mmCIF file with all atom_site columns, C-alpha atoms in Angstrom:
data_model
loop_
_atom_site.group_PDB
_atom_site.id
_atom_site.type_symbol
_atom_site.label_atom_id
_atom_site.label_alt_id
_atom_site.label_comp_id
_atom_site.label_asym_id
_atom_site.label_entity_id
_atom_site.label_seq_id
_atom_site.pdbx_PDB_ins_code
_atom_site.Cartn_x
_atom_site.Cartn_y
_atom_site.Cartn_z
_atom_site.occupancy
_atom_site.B_iso_or_equiv
_atom_site.pdbx_formal_charge
_atom_site.auth_seq_id
_atom_site.auth_comp_id
_atom_site.auth_asym_id
_atom_site.auth_atom_id
_atom_site.pdbx_PDB_model_num
ATOM 1   C CA . UNK T 1 1   ? 0.000   0.000   0.000   1.00 39.00 ? 197 UNK T CA 1
ATOM 2   C CA . UNK T 1 2   ? 1.284   3.469   -0.872  1.00 37.00 ? 198 UNK T CA 1
ATOM 3   C CA . UNK T 1 3   ? 1.495   6.229   1.700   1.00 37.00 ? 199 UNK T CA 1
ATOM 4   C CA . UNK T 1 4   ? 1.657   9.945   0.828   1.00 39.00 ? 200 UNK T CA 1
ATOM 5   C CA . UNK T 1 5   ? 2.275   9.138   -2.821  1.00 37.00 ? 201 UNK T CA 1
ATOM 6   C CA . UNK T 1 6   ? 5.264   6.962   -2.001  1.00 37.00 ? 202 UNK T CA 1
ATOM 7   C CA . UNK T 1 7   ? 5.855   3.247   -1.973  1.00 35.00 ? 203 UNK T CA 1
ATOM 8   C CA . UNK T 1 8   ? 5.092   1.351   1.224   1.00 34.00 ? 204 UNK T CA 1
ATOM 9   C CA . UNK T 1 9   ? 7.547   -1.512  1.673   1.00 34.00 ? 205 UNK T CA 1
ATOM 10  C CA . UNK T 1 10  ? 6.929   -4.702  3.611   1.00 34.00 ? 206 UNK T CA 1
ATOM 11  C CA . UNK T 1 11  ? 8.369   -5.227  7.049   1.00 36.00 ? 207 UNK T CA 1
ATOM 12  C CA . UNK T 1 12  ? 11.950  -6.425  6.924   1.00 38.00 ? 208 UNK T CA 1
ATOM 13  C CA . UNK T 1 13  ? 11.248  -9.838  8.364   1.00 37.00 ? 209 UNK T CA 1
ATOM 14  C CA . UNK T 1 14  ? 11.072  -11.711 5.071   1.00 44.00 ? 210 UNK T CA 1
ATOM 15  C CA . UNK T 1 15  ? 13.840  -12.991 2.825   1.00 48.00 ? 211 UNK T CA 1
ATOM 16  C CA . UNK T 1 16  ? 14.491  -12.632 -0.901  1.00 43.00 ? 212 UNK T CA 1
ATOM 17  C CA . UNK T 1 17  ? 16.887  -14.950 -2.735  1.00 47.00 ? 213 UNK T CA 1
ATOM 18  C CA . UNK T 1 18  ? 18.023  -16.269 0.633   1.00 48.00 ? 214 UNK T CA 1
ATOM 19  C CA . UNK T 1 19  ? 19.096  -12.815 1.902   1.00 41.00 ? 215 UNK T CA 1
ATOM 20  C CA . UNK T 1 20  ? 17.754  -11.298 5.067   1.00 43.00 ? 216 UNK T CA 1
ATOM 21  C CA . UNK T 1 21  ? 15.858  -8.075  4.337   1.00 42.00 ? 217 UNK T CA 1
ATOM 22  C CA . UNK T 1 22  ? 16.545  -6.564  7.734   1.00 43.00 ? 218 UNK T CA 1
ATOM 23  C CA . UNK T 1 23  ? 18.444  -3.291  7.435   1.00 42.00 ? 219 UNK T CA 1
ATOM 24  C CA . UNK T 1 24  ? 21.628  -2.539  9.302   1.00 42.00 ? 220 UNK T CA 1
ATOM 25  C CA . UNK T 1 25  ? 22.436  0.582   11.328  1.00 43.00 ? 221 UNK T CA 1
ATOM 26  C CA . UNK T 1 26  ? 25.985  0.666   9.989   1.00 44.00 ? 222 UNK T CA 1
ATOM 27  C CA . UNK T 1 27  ? 26.194  2.376   6.609   1.00 48.00 ? 223 UNK T CA 1
ATOM 28  C CA . UNK T 1 28  ? 29.598  2.092   5.023   1.00 76.00 ? 224 UNK T CA 1
ATOM 29  C CA . UNK T 1 29  ? 29.299  2.722   1.290   1.00 92.00 ? 225 UNK T CA 1
ATOM 30  C CA . UNK T 1 30  ? 27.620  5.850   -0.097  1.00 95.00 ? 226 UNK T CA 1
ATOM 31  C CA . UNK T 1 31  ? 25.933  5.124   -3.432  1.00 96.00 ? 227 UNK T CA 1
ATOM 32  C CA . UNK T 1 32  ? 24.583  7.644   -5.928  1.00 97.00 ? 228 UNK T CA 1
ATOM 33  C CA . UNK T 1 33  ? 21.647  5.923   -7.685  1.00 98.00 ? 229 UNK T CA 1
ATOM 34  C CA . UNK T 1 34  ? 20.419  7.430   -10.968 1.00 98.00 ? 230 UNK T CA 1
ATOM 35  C CA . UNK T 1 35  ? 17.195  6.347   -12.719 1.00 98.00 ? 231 UNK T CA 1
ATOM 36  C CA . UNK T 1 36  ? 14.381  8.282   -14.377 1.00 97.00 ? 232 UNK T CA 1
ATOM 37  C CA . UNK T 1 37  ? 11.847  5.591   -13.416 1.00 97.00 ? 233 UNK T CA 1
ATOM 38  C CA . UNK T 1 38  ? 10.420  6.182   -9.949  1.00 96.00 ? 234 UNK T CA 1
ATOM 39  C CA . UNK T 1 39  ? 9.636   2.485   -9.449  1.00 96.00 ? 235 UNK T CA 1
ATOM 40  C CA . UNK T 1 40  ? 13.085  1.307   -10.520 1.00 96.00 ? 236 UNK T CA 1
ATOM 41  C CA . UNK T 1 41  ? 14.702  4.041   -8.444  1.00 96.00 ? 237 UNK T CA 1
ATOM 42  C CA . UNK T 1 42  ? 12.801  2.958   -5.342  1.00 96.00 ? 238 UNK T CA 1
ATOM 43  C CA . UNK T 1 43  ? 13.705  -0.694  -5.951  1.00 96.00 ? 239 UNK T CA 1
ATOM 44  C CA . UNK T 1 44  ? 17.453  -0.062  -6.281  1.00 96.00 ? 240 UNK T CA 1
ATOM 45  C CA . UNK T 1 45  ? 17.365  2.333   -3.341  1.00 96.00 ? 241 UNK T CA 1
ATOM 46  C CA . UNK T 1 46  ? 15.684  -0.281  -1.177  1.00 96.00 ? 242 UNK T CA 1
ATOM 47  C CA . UNK T 1 47  ? 18.133  -3.021  -2.191  1.00 96.00 ? 243 UNK T CA 1
ATOM 48  C CA . UNK T 1 48  ? 21.075  -0.755  -1.427  1.00 96.00 ? 244 UNK T CA 1
ATOM 49  C CA . UNK T 1 49  ? 19.733  0.144   2.003   1.00 94.00 ? 245 UNK T CA 1
ATOM 50  C CA . UNK T 1 50  ? 19.214  -3.542  2.754   1.00 94.00 ? 246 UNK T CA 1
ATOM 51  C CA . UNK T 1 51  ? 22.905  -3.969  1.904   1.00 92.00 ? 247 UNK T CA 1
ATOM 52  C CA . UNK T 1 52  ? 23.808  -1.363  4.551   1.00 92.00 ? 248 UNK T CA 1
ATOM 53  C CA . UNK T 1 53  ? 24.548  1.445   2.113   1.00 94.00 ? 249 UNK T CA 1
ATOM 54  C CA . UNK T 1 54  ? 23.875  5.130   2.354   1.00 94.00 ? 250 UNK T CA 1
ATOM 55  C CA . UNK T 1 55  ? 21.891  6.124   -0.746  1.00 95.00 ? 251 UNK T CA 1
ATOM 56  C CA . UNK T 1 56  ? 21.328  9.362   -2.646  1.00 96.00 ? 252 UNK T CA 1
ATOM 57  C CA . UNK T 1 57  ? 18.773  8.823   -5.433  1.00 97.00 ? 253 UNK T CA 1
ATOM 58  C CA . UNK T 1 58  ? 18.301  11.248  -8.343  1.00 97.00 ? 254 UNK T CA 1
ATOM 59  C CA . UNK T 1 59  ? 16.099  11.092  -11.432 1.00 96.00 ? 255 UNK T CA 1
ATOM 60  C CA . UNK T 1 60  ? 18.487  12.158  -14.222 1.00 97.00 ? 256 UNK T CA 1
ATOM 61  C CA . UNK T 1 61  ? 22.086  12.266  -15.320 1.00 97.00 ? 257 UNK T CA 1
ATOM 62  C CA . UNK T 1 62  ? 22.093  16.057  -15.091 1.00 95.00 ? 258 UNK T CA 1
ATOM 63  C CA . UNK T 1 63  ? 20.978  15.894  -11.468 1.00 95.00 ? 259 UNK T CA 1
ATOM 64  C CA . UNK T 1 64  ? 23.759  13.396  -10.804 1.00 96.00 ? 260 UNK T CA 1
ATOM 65  C CA . UNK T 1 65  ? 26.315  15.784  -12.314 1.00 95.00 ? 261 UNK T CA 1
ATOM 66  C CA . UNK T 1 66  ? 24.829  18.579  -10.230 1.00 93.00 ? 262 UNK T CA 1
ATOM 67  C CA . UNK T 1 67  ? 25.257  16.525  -7.079  1.00 94.00 ? 263 UNK T CA 1
ATOM 68  C CA . UNK T 1 68  ? 28.881  15.771  -7.978  1.00 93.00 ? 264 UNK T CA 1
ATOM 69  C CA . UNK T 1 69  ? 29.511  19.429  -8.778  1.00 91.00 ? 265 UNK T CA 1
ATOM 70  C CA . UNK T 1 70  ? 30.251  18.730  -12.447 1.00 89.00 ? 266 UNK T CA 1
ATOM 71  C CA . UNK T 1 71  ? 27.386  20.757  -13.966 1.00 78.00 ? 267 UNK T CA 1
ATOM 72  C CA . UNK T 1 72  ? 28.110  24.452  -13.396 1.00 65.00 ? 268 UNK T CA 1
ATOM 73  C CA . UNK T 1 73  ? 25.189  25.593  -15.583 1.00 52.00 ? 269 UNK T CA 1
ATOM 74  C CA . UNK T 1 74  ? 22.610  23.971  -13.333 1.00 47.00 ? 270 UNK T CA 1
ATOM 75  C CA . UNK T 1 75  ? 24.391  25.105  -10.176 1.00 46.00 ? 271 UNK T CA 1
ATOM 76  C CA . UNK T 1 76  ? 24.177  28.735  -11.314 1.00 45.00 ? 272 UNK T CA 1
ATOM 77  C CA . UNK T 1 77  ? 20.417  28.498  -11.896 1.00 47.00 ? 273 UNK T CA 1
ATOM 78  C CA . UNK T 1 78  ? 19.310  26.695  -8.765  1.00 48.00 ? 274 UNK T CA 1
ATOM 79  C CA . UNK T 1 79  ? 20.440  25.268  -5.477  1.00 46.00 ? 275 UNK T CA 1
ATOM 80  C CA . UNK T 1 80  ? 20.368  21.502  -5.314  1.00 47.00 ? 276 UNK T CA 1
ATOM 81  C CA . UNK T 1 81  ? 19.808  21.026  -1.604  1.00 47.00 ? 277 UNK T CA 1
ATOM 82  C CA . UNK T 1 82  ? 22.225  18.081  -1.507  1.00 50.00 ? 278 UNK T CA 1
ATOM 83  C CA . UNK T 1 83  ? 24.573  17.634  1.435   1.00 49.00 ? 279 UNK T CA 1
ATOM 84  C CA . UNK T 1 84  ? 27.638  16.865  -0.707  1.00 53.00 ? 280 UNK T CA 1
ATOM 85  C CA . UNK T 1 85  ? 28.570  13.573  0.901   1.00 64.00 ? 281 UNK T CA 1
ATOM 86  C CA . UNK T 1 86  ? 31.518  11.672  -0.491  1.00 88.00 ? 282 UNK T CA 1
ATOM 87  C CA . UNK T 1 87  ? 30.347  9.200   -3.164  1.00 94.00 ? 283 UNK T CA 1
ATOM 88  C CA . UNK T 1 88  ? 31.847  5.705   -3.228  1.00 94.00 ? 284 UNK T CA 1
ATOM 89  C CA . UNK T 1 89  ? 29.785  4.162   -6.037  1.00 96.00 ? 285 UNK T CA 1
ATOM 90  C CA . UNK T 1 90  ? 27.484  5.318   -8.852  1.00 97.00 ? 286 UNK T CA 1
ATOM 91  C CA . UNK T 1 91  ? 24.703  3.079   -10.189 1.00 98.00 ? 287 UNK T CA 1
ATOM 92  C CA . UNK T 1 92  ? 22.874  4.495   -13.193 1.00 98.00 ? 288 UNK T CA 1
ATOM 93  C CA . UNK T 1 93  ? 20.262  3.424   -15.708 1.00 98.00 ? 289 UNK T CA 1
ATOM 94  C CA . UNK T 1 94  ? 21.386  3.388   -19.333 1.00 98.00 ? 290 UNK T CA 1
ATOM 95  C CA . UNK T 1 95  ? 18.293  4.745   -21.111 1.00 96.00 ? 291 UNK T CA 1
ATOM 96  C CA . UNK T 1 96  ? 17.284  8.112   -19.676 1.00 97.00 ? 292 UNK T CA 1
ATOM 97  C CA . UNK T 1 97  ? 15.968  11.276  -21.350 1.00 96.00 ? 293 UNK T CA 1
ATOM 98  C CA . UNK T 1 98  ? 18.287  14.255  -21.638 1.00 95.00 ? 294 UNK T CA 1
ATOM 99  C CA . UNK T 1 99  ? 21.454  12.396  -20.700 1.00 97.00 ? 295 UNK T CA 1
ATOM 100 C CA . UNK T 1 100 ? 21.978  8.654   -20.981 1.00 97.00 ? 296 UNK T CA 1
ATOM 101 C CA . UNK T 1 101 ? 23.832  6.563   -18.458 1.00 98.00 ? 297 UNK T CA 1
ATOM 102 C CA . UNK T 1 102 ? 26.621  6.151   -20.983 1.00 97.00 ? 298 UNK T CA 1
ATOM 103 C CA . UNK T 1 103 ? 27.020  9.936   -21.275 1.00 97.00 ? 299 UNK T CA 1
ATOM 104 C CA . UNK T 1 104 ? 27.043  10.240  -17.494 1.00 97.00 ? 300 UNK T CA 1
ATOM 105 C CA . UNK T 1 105 ? 29.719  7.546   -17.350 1.00 98.00 ? 301 UNK T CA 1
ATOM 106 C CA . UNK T 1 106 ? 31.893  9.499   -19.799 1.00 97.00 ? 302 UNK T CA 1
ATOM 107 C CA . UNK T 1 107 ? 31.499  12.718  -17.783 1.00 96.00 ? 303 UNK T CA 1
ATOM 108 C CA . UNK T 1 108 ? 32.548  10.972  -14.584 1.00 96.00 ? 304 UNK T CA 1
ATOM 109 C CA . UNK T 1 109 ? 35.566  9.282   -16.172 1.00 96.00 ? 305 UNK T CA 1
ATOM 110 C CA . UNK T 1 110 ? 36.679  12.585  -17.729 1.00 95.00 ? 306 UNK T CA 1
ATOM 111 C CA . UNK T 1 111 ? 36.785  14.209  -14.285 1.00 94.00 ? 307 UNK T CA 1
ATOM 112 C CA . UNK T 1 112 ? 40.104  14.050  -12.459 1.00 92.00 ? 308 UNK T CA 1
ATOM 113 C CA . UNK T 1 113 ? 38.267  14.236  -9.127  1.00 91.00 ? 309 UNK T CA 1
ATOM 114 C CA . UNK T 1 114 ? 35.760  11.423  -9.758  1.00 94.00 ? 310 UNK T CA 1
ATOM 115 C CA . UNK T 1 115 ? 37.289  9.101   -12.370 1.00 93.00 ? 311 UNK T CA 1
ATOM 116 C CA . UNK T 1 116 ? 38.249  6.587   -9.668  1.00 92.00 ? 312 UNK T CA 1
ATOM 117 C CA . UNK T 1 117 ? 34.631  6.168   -8.526  1.00 94.00 ? 313 UNK T CA 1
ATOM 118 C CA . UNK T 1 118 ? 33.211  2.828   -9.770  1.00 95.00 ? 314 UNK T CA 1
ATOM 119 C CA . UNK T 1 119 ? 30.242  3.261   -12.122 1.00 97.00 ? 315 UNK T CA 1
ATOM 120 C CA . UNK T 1 120 ? 27.737  0.433   -12.664 1.00 97.00 ? 316 UNK T CA 1
ATOM 121 C CA . UNK T 1 121 ? 25.281  0.581   -15.579 1.00 98.00 ? 317 UNK T CA 1
ATOM 122 C CA . UNK T 1 122 ? 21.752  -0.886  -15.425 1.00 97.00 ? 318 UNK T CA 1
ATOM 123 C CA . UNK T 1 123 ? 19.566  -1.650  -18.443 1.00 97.00 ? 319 UNK T CA 1
ATOM 124 C CA . UNK T 1 124 ? 16.389  -3.546  -19.231 1.00 95.00 ? 320 UNK T CA 1
ATOM 125 C CA . UNK T 1 125 ? 17.903  -4.573  -22.583 1.00 94.00 ? 321 UNK T CA 1
ATOM 126 C CA . UNK T 1 126 ? 20.667  -7.138  -22.832 1.00 95.00 ? 322 UNK T CA 1
ATOM 127 C CA . UNK T 1 127 ? 22.481  -5.642  -25.821 1.00 95.00 ? 323 UNK T CA 1
ATOM 128 C CA . UNK T 1 128 ? 26.040  -6.956  -26.166 1.00 95.00 ? 324 UNK T CA 1
ATOM 129 C CA . UNK T 1 129 ? 27.270  -3.940  -28.146 1.00 95.00 ? 325 UNK T CA 1
ATOM 130 C CA . UNK T 1 130 ? 25.923  -1.605  -25.456 1.00 95.00 ? 326 UNK T CA 1
ATOM 131 C CA . UNK T 1 131 ? 27.539  -3.636  -22.686 1.00 96.00 ? 327 UNK T CA 1
ATOM 132 C CA . UNK T 1 132 ? 30.913  -3.673  -24.463 1.00 96.00 ? 328 UNK T CA 1
ATOM 133 C CA . UNK T 1 133 ? 30.672  0.048   -25.111 1.00 96.00 ? 329 UNK T CA 1
ATOM 134 C CA . UNK T 1 134 ? 30.136  0.846   -21.433 1.00 97.00 ? 330 UNK T CA 1
ATOM 135 C CA . UNK T 1 135 ? 32.842  -1.512  -20.212 1.00 96.00 ? 331 UNK T CA 1
ATOM 136 C CA . UNK T 1 136 ? 35.350  -0.071  -22.673 1.00 97.00 ? 332 UNK T CA 1
ATOM 137 C CA . UNK T 1 137 ? 34.525  3.425   -21.408 1.00 96.00 ? 333 UNK T CA 1
ATOM 138 C CA . UNK T 1 138 ? 35.380  2.361   -17.862 1.00 96.00 ? 334 UNK T CA 1
ATOM 139 C CA . UNK T 1 139 ? 32.171  0.970   -16.344 1.00 96.00 ? 335 UNK T CA 1
ATOM 140 C CA . UNK T 1 140 ? 32.787  -1.362  -13.429 1.00 94.00 ? 336 UNK T CA 1
ATOM 141 C CA . UNK T 1 141 ? 29.864  -3.661  -14.235 1.00 95.00 ? 337 UNK T CA 1
ATOM 142 C CA . UNK T 1 142 ? 26.697  -3.949  -16.323 1.00 96.00 ? 338 UNK T CA 1
ATOM 143 C CA . UNK T 1 143 ? 23.487  -5.271  -14.768 1.00 96.00 ? 339 UNK T CA 1
ATOM 144 C CA . UNK T 1 144 ? 20.391  -6.362  -16.690 1.00 95.00 ? 340 UNK T CA 1
ATOM 145 C CA . UNK T 1 145 ? 17.119  -5.383  -15.011 1.00 96.00 ? 341 UNK T CA 1
ATOM 146 C CA . UNK T 1 146 ? 15.304  -6.366  -12.945 1.00 95.00 ? 342 UNK T CA 1
ATOM 147 C CA . UNK T 1 147 ? 18.107  -5.818  -10.465 1.00 95.00 ? 343 UNK T CA 1
ATOM 148 C CA . UNK T 1 148 ? 18.314  -8.546  -7.838  1.00 95.00 ? 344 UNK T CA 1
ATOM 149 C CA . UNK T 1 149 ? 19.643  -8.388  -4.320  1.00 96.00 ? 345 UNK T CA 1
ATOM 150 C CA . UNK T 1 150 ? 22.415  -10.794 -5.292  1.00 96.00 ? 346 UNK T CA 1
ATOM 151 C CA . UNK T 1 151 ? 23.576  -8.260  -7.915  1.00 95.00 ? 347 UNK T CA 1
ATOM 152 C CA . UNK T 1 152 ? 23.721  -5.491  -5.343  1.00 96.00 ? 348 UNK T CA 1
ATOM 153 C CA . UNK T 1 153 ? 25.485  -7.686  -2.801  1.00 94.00 ? 349 UNK T CA 1
ATOM 154 C CA . UNK T 1 154 ? 28.141  -8.604  -5.352  1.00 93.00 ? 350 UNK T CA 1
ATOM 155 C CA . UNK T 1 155 ? 28.743  -4.991  -6.319  1.00 93.00 ? 351 UNK T CA 1
ATOM 156 C CA . UNK T 1 156 ? 28.914  -3.775  -2.743  1.00 92.00 ? 352 UNK T CA 1
ATOM 157 C CA . UNK T 1 157 ? 31.266  -6.593  -1.740  1.00 90.00 ? 353 UNK T CA 1
ATOM 158 C CA . UNK T 1 158 ? 33.979  -5.701  -4.225  1.00 82.00 ? 354 UNK T CA 1
ATOM 159 C CA . UNK T 1 159 ? 33.398  -1.965  -3.721  1.00 87.00 ? 355 UNK T CA 1
ATOM 160 C CA . UNK T 1 160 ? 33.894  -2.366  0.018   1.00 85.00 ? 356 UNK T CA 1
ATOM 161 C CA . UNK T 1 161 ? 37.024  -4.427  -0.598  1.00 84.00 ? 357 UNK T CA 1
ATOM 162 C CA . UNK T 1 162 ? 38.465  -1.760  -2.882  1.00 79.00 ? 358 UNK T CA 1
ATOM 163 C CA . UNK T 1 163 ? 37.662  0.982   -0.361  1.00 75.00 ? 359 UNK T CA 1
ATOM 164 C CA . UNK T 1 164 ? 39.308  -0.967  2.447   1.00 76.00 ? 360 UNK T CA 1
ATOM 165 C CA . UNK T 1 165 ? 42.413  -1.624  0.362   1.00 78.00 ? 361 UNK T CA 1
ATOM 166 C CA . UNK T 1 166 ? 42.562  2.044   -0.630  1.00 67.00 ? 362 UNK T CA 1
ATOM 167 C CA . UNK T 1 167 ? 42.352  3.124   3.016   1.00 69.00 ? 363 UNK T CA 1
ATOM 168 C CA . UNK T 1 168 ? 45.123  0.682   3.925   1.00 74.00 ? 364 UNK T CA 1
ATOM 169 C CA . UNK T 1 169 ? 47.356  2.029   1.142   1.00 73.00 ? 365 UNK T CA 1
ATOM 170 C CA . UNK T 1 170 ? 46.684  5.598   2.225   1.00 71.00 ? 366 UNK T CA 1
ATOM 171 C CA . UNK T 1 171 ? 47.426  4.677   5.854   1.00 75.00 ? 367 UNK T CA 1
ATOM 172 C CA . UNK T 1 172 ? 50.711  3.058   4.831   1.00 77.00 ? 368 UNK T CA 1
ATOM 173 C CA . UNK T 1 173 ? 51.693  6.164   2.846   1.00 74.00 ? 369 UNK T CA 1
ATOM 174 C CA . UNK T 1 174 ? 50.827  8.380   5.818   1.00 77.00 ? 370 UNK T CA 1
ATOM 175 C CA . UNK T 1 175 ? 52.947  6.243   8.145   1.00 77.00 ? 371 UNK T CA 1
ATOM 176 C CA . UNK T 1 176 ? 55.889  6.396   5.727   1.00 78.00 ? 372 UNK T CA 1
ATOM 177 C CA . UNK T 1 177 ? 55.554  10.180  5.505   1.00 78.00 ? 373 UNK T CA 1
ATOM 178 C CA . UNK T 1 178 ? 55.539  10.391  9.306   1.00 75.00 ? 374 UNK T CA 1
ATOM 179 C CA . UNK T 1 179 ? 58.661  8.211   9.578   1.00 77.00 ? 375 UNK T CA 1
ATOM 180 C CA . UNK T 1 180 ? 60.503  10.283  6.979   1.00 77.00 ? 376 UNK T CA 1
ATOM 181 C CA . UNK T 1 181 ? 59.596  13.528  8.719   1.00 71.00 ? 377 UNK T CA 1
ATOM 182 C CA . UNK T 1 182 ? 60.733  12.126  12.085  1.00 73.00 ? 378 UNK T CA 1
ATOM 183 C CA . UNK T 1 183 ? 64.048  11.009  10.605  1.00 70.00 ? 379 UNK T CA 1
ATOM 184 C CA . UNK T 1 184 ? 64.536  14.424  9.049   1.00 76.00 ? 380 UNK T CA 1
ATOM 185 C CA . UNK T 1 185 ? 63.894  16.157  12.385  1.00 75.00 ? 381 UNK T CA 1
ATOM 186 C CA . UNK T 1 186 ? 66.315  13.824  14.153  1.00 72.00 ? 382 UNK T CA 1
ATOM 187 C CA . UNK T 1 187 ? 68.950  14.546  11.512  1.00 70.00 ? 383 UNK T CA 1
ATOM 188 C CA . UNK T 1 188 ? 68.468  18.292  11.957  1.00 70.00 ? 384 UNK T CA 1
ATOM 189 C CA . UNK T 1 189 ? 68.771  17.911  15.732  1.00 68.00 ? 385 UNK T CA 1
ATOM 190 C CA . UNK T 1 190 ? 72.026  15.956  15.365  1.00 67.00 ? 386 UNK T CA 1
ATOM 191 C CA . UNK T 1 191 ? 73.503  18.647  13.134  1.00 68.00 ? 387 UNK T CA 1
ATOM 192 C CA . UNK T 1 192 ? 72.557  21.456  15.511  1.00 67.00 ? 388 UNK T CA 1
ATOM 193 C CA . UNK T 1 193 ? 73.952  19.673  18.598  1.00 66.00 ? 389 UNK T CA 1
ATOM 194 C CA . UNK T 1 194 ? 77.267  18.478  17.105  1.00 62.00 ? 390 UNK T CA 1
ATOM 195 C CA . UNK T 1 195 ? 80.467  20.578  17.935  1.00 62.00 ? 391 UNK T CA 1
ATOM 196 C CA . UNK T 1 196 ? 82.062  22.600  15.144  1.00 59.00 ? 392 UNK T CA 1
ATOM 197 C CA . UNK T 1 197 ? 84.442  20.546  13.097  1.00 57.00 ? 393 UNK T CA 1
ATOM 198 C CA . UNK T 1 198 ? 88.196  21.207  13.495  1.00 52.00 ? 394 UNK T CA 1
ATOM 199 C CA . UNK T 1 199 ? 90.727  21.144  10.739  1.00 48.00 ? 395 UNK T CA 1
ATOM 200 C CA . UNK T 1 200 ? 93.133  18.247  10.668  1.00 48.00 ? 396 UNK T CA 1
ATOM 201 C CA . UNK T 1 201 ? 96.668  18.844  11.817  1.00 46.00 ? 397 UNK T CA 1
ATOM 202 C CA . UNK T 1 202 ? 97.962  18.406  8.314   1.00 47.00 ? 398 UNK T CA 1
ATOM 203 C CA . UNK T 1 203 ? 95.430  20.853  6.895   1.00 47.00 ? 399 UNK T CA 1
ATOM 204 C CA . UNK T 1 204 ? 95.964  23.425  9.677   1.00 48.00 ? 400 UNK T CA 1
ATOM 205 C CA . UNK T 1 205 ? 99.716  23.188  9.454   1.00 49.00 ? 401 UNK T CA 1
ATOM 206 C CA . UNK T 1 206 ? 99.873  23.420  5.699   1.00 51.00 ? 402 UNK T CA 1
ATOM 207 C CA . UNK T 1 207 ? 99.459  27.227  5.399   1.00 51.00 ? 403 UNK T CA 1
ATOM 208 C CA . UNK T 1 208 ? 101.963 28.013  8.176   1.00 51.00 ? 404 UNK T CA 1
ATOM 209 C CA . UNK T 1 209 ? 104.384 25.470  6.802   1.00 50.00 ? 405 UNK T CA 1
ATOM 210 C CA . UNK T 1 210 ? 104.185 27.125  3.424   1.00 49.00 ? 406 UNK T CA 1
ATOM 211 C CA . UNK T 1 211 ? 104.813 30.551  4.984   1.00 47.00 ? 407 UNK T CA 1
ATOM 212 C CA . UNK T 1 212 ? 107.697 29.273  7.072   1.00 52.00 ? 408 UNK T CA 1
ATOM 213 C CA . UNK T 1 213 ? 109.264 27.549  4.095   1.00 48.00 ? 409 UNK T CA 1
ATOM 214 C CA . UNK T 1 214 ? 108.921 30.702  2.043   1.00 47.00 ? 410 UNK T CA 1
ATOM 215 C CA . UNK T 1 215 ? 110.526 32.878  4.758   1.00 49.00 ? 411 UNK T CA 1
ATOM 216 C CA . UNK T 1 216 ? 113.275 30.389  5.765   1.00 51.00 ? 412 UNK T CA 1
ATOM 217 C CA . UNK T 1 217 ? 116.929 31.242  4.839   1.00 52.00 ? 413 UNK T CA 1
ATOM 218 C CA . UNK T 1 218 ? 118.582 29.459  2.001   1.00 51.00 ? 414 UNK T CA 1
ATOM 219 C CA . UNK T 1 219 ? 120.053 26.136  2.907   1.00 51.00 ? 415 UNK T CA 1
ATOM 220 C CA . UNK T 1 220 ? 123.815 25.585  2.769   1.00 50.00 ? 416 UNK T CA 1
ATOM 221 C CA . UNK T 1 221 ? 123.411 23.317  -0.174  1.00 49.00 ? 417 UNK T CA 1
ATOM 222 C CA . UNK T 1 222 ? 121.984 26.243  -2.100  1.00 49.00 ? 418 UNK T CA 1
ATOM 223 C CA . UNK T 1 223 ? 124.929 28.545  -1.170  1.00 50.00 ? 419 UNK T CA 1
ATOM 224 C CA . UNK T 1 224 ? 127.493 25.910  -2.110  1.00 54.00 ? 420 UNK T CA 1
ATOM 225 C CA . UNK T 1 225 ? 125.996 25.208  -5.511  1.00 54.00 ? 421 UNK T CA 1
ATOM 226 C CA . UNK T 1 226 ? 128.399 25.516  -8.516  1.00 53.00 ? 422 UNK T CA 1
ATOM 227 C CA . UNK T 1 227 ? 126.366 28.321  -10.019 1.00 52.00 ? 423 UNK T CA 1
ATOM 228 C CA . UNK T 1 228 ? 126.508 30.310  -6.786  1.00 56.00 ? 424 UNK T CA 1
ATOM 229 C CA . UNK T 1 229 ? 130.269 29.825  -6.420  1.00 54.00 ? 425 UNK T CA 1
ATOM 230 C CA . UNK T 1 230 ? 130.836 30.852  -10.063 1.00 50.00 ? 426 UNK T CA 1
ATOM 231 C CA . UNK T 1 231 ? 128.936 34.095  -9.566  1.00 53.00 ? 427 UNK T CA 1
ATOM 232 C CA . UNK T 1 232 ? 130.884 34.880  -6.379  1.00 55.00 ? 428 UNK T CA 1
ATOM 233 C CA . UNK T 1 233 ? 134.257 34.226  -8.113  1.00 51.00 ? 429 UNK T CA 1
ATOM 234 C CA . UNK T 1 234 ? 133.346 36.449  -11.093 1.00 51.00 ? 430 UNK T CA 1
ATOM 235 C CA . UNK T 1 235 ? 132.399 39.314  -8.801  1.00 53.00 ? 431 UNK T CA 1
ATOM 236 C CA . UNK T 1 236 ? 135.757 39.169  -7.024  1.00 51.00 ? 432 UNK T CA 1
#
């Protein structure tokens, strides 16, 4: 039964495809769901919430771009009212008026800020050429409607795994940066606390030795040289 124009869902005590429909309080993955069909949008939103996801549902590709901040024209004309939460996954219908799911996929993959977000395409038509086209453009997966809970579970499982691995890599990089900074500080402290270096005895004595040797009187061997004696004899 519908309430206030919406869709009234059954109590979460039943099971579909062997999965428990009870929702969880812990929401880990934030999914942006895009579909122009209200019924299909409510179905995918419900399945995502059952899978413990936080969901933002919009009815067009342009609204999805607006939410991501990629459509400046719409942003100038109106305020979207979205809270700007970080998006971990985008699930979009393929056939939509105005902007198709394929065009939305291209916009996302062209953005340096959002190209790493997985994009899953949904379609009621199992067209091989369309599937290949989306996968070649960078789609993570292609689902044929009606979307089942097993499809959503599979998508969320590998999305959660990728997010966890990404957080672990980022944590490792942060720890390495902290270690490098600590080593650099320790090296600076060692340099500031070490006594000034002294010249070696050979280096310190070299200039004075050169001066002394330059100012020293001629050695006897120099005075007794044949050339010196010849000059002295000629002068006499």
